[in-house]
Coordinates of C-alpha atoms in Angstrom, one line a residue:
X32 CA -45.6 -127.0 -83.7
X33 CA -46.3 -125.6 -87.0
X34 CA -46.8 -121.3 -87.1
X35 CA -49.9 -120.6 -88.8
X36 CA -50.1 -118.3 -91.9
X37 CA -51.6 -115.7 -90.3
X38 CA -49.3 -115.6 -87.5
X39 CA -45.8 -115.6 -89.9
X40 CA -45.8 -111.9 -90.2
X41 CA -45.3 -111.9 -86.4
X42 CA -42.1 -114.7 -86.5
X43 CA -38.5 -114.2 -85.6
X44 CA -36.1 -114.7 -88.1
X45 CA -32.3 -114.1 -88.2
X46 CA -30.5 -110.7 -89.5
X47 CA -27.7 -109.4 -90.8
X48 CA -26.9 -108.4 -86.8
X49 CA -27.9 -111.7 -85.5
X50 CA -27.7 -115.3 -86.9
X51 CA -30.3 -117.5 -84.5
X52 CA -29.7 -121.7 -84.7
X53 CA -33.0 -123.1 -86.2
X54 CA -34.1 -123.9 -82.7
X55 CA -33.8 -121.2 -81.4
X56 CA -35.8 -119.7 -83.8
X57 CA -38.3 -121.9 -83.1
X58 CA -38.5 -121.7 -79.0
X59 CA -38.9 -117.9 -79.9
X60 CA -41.5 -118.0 -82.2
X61 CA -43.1 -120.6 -80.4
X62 CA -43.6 -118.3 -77.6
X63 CA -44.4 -115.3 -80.1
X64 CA -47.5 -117.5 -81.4
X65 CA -48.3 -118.4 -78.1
X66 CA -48.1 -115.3 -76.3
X67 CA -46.0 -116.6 -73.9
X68 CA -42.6 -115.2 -72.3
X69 CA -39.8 -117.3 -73.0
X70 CA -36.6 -117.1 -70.4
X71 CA -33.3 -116.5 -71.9
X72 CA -30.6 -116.9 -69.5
X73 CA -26.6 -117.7 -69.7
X74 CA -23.1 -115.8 -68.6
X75 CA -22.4 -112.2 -69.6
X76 CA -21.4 -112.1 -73.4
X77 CA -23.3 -114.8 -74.5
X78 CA -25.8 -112.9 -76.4
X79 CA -28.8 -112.6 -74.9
X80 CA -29.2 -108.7 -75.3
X81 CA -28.5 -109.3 -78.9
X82 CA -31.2 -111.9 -78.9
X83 CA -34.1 -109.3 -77.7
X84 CA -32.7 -106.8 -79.4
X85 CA -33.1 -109.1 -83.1
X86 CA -35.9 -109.9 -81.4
X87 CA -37.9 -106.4 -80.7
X88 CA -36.2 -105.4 -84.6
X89 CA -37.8 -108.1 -86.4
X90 CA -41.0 -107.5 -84.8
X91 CA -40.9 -103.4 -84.9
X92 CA -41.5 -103.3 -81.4
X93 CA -39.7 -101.3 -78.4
X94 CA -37.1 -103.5 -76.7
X95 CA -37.7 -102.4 -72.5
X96 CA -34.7 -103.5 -70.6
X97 CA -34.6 -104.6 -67.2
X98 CA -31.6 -105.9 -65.4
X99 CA -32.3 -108.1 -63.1
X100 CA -30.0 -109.0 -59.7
X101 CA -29.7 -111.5 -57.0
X102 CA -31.9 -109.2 -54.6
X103 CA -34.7 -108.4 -57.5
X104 CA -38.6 -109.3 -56.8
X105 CA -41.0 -109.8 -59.4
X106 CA -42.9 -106.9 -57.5
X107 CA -40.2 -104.7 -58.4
X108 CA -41.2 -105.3 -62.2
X109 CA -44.3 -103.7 -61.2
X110 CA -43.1 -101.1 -60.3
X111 CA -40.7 -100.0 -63.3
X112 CA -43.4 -100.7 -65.6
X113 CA -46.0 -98.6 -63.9
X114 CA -43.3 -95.7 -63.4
X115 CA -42.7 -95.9 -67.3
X116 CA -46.6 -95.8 -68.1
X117 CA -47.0 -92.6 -65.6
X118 CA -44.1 -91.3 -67.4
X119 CA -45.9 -91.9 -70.6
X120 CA -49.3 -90.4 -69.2
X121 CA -47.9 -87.5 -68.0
X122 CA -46.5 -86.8 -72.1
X123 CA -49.4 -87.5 -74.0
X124 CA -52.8 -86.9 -71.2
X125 CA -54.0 -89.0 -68.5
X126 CA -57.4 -89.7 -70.9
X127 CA -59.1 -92.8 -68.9
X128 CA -56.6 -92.6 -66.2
X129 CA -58.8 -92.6 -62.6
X130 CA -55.8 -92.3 -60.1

């Protein structure tokens, strides 16, 4: 798949704090120009904090952490991220909130 012009500025590339293979680069900015999530998974220490983190760095966006267990829902998600936007509400007005 080849990344558009337009859509470079928004690409993934590897830092100083994280070297990423070539394909790896391109699974993630294959989802970045699809807008689609990508699932990193492997055994604790293999990076895949450091990944988001290069990730959310490159892109000057806020990484959002959620650990994730055996007993987790997807429903759960739901939750945390609606807690965080109340949170956020609450700081800054609840302008075009109707709950």
């Amino acid at each position: 798949m080849e990344i558009k012009q337009d859509q470079k500025k928004d690409s993934f590339k590897s830092t100083g704090e994280y070297v990423a293979s070539k394909e790896l680069m391109t699974a993630v900015n294959v989802a970045i120009a699809l807008e689609k999530p990508l699932l990193i998974k492997g055994e604790p220490g293999t990076g895949k904090t450091m990944l988001a983190r290069a990730i959310a760095d490159s892109l000057n966006k806020k990484l959002v952490i959620w650990n994730i267990k055996s007993t987790t829902k997807a429903q759960d998600g739901l939750y945390v991220y609606d807690t965080i936007q109340r949170l956020y509400d609450g700081q800054f007005g609840e302008e075009g909130v109707d709950d």
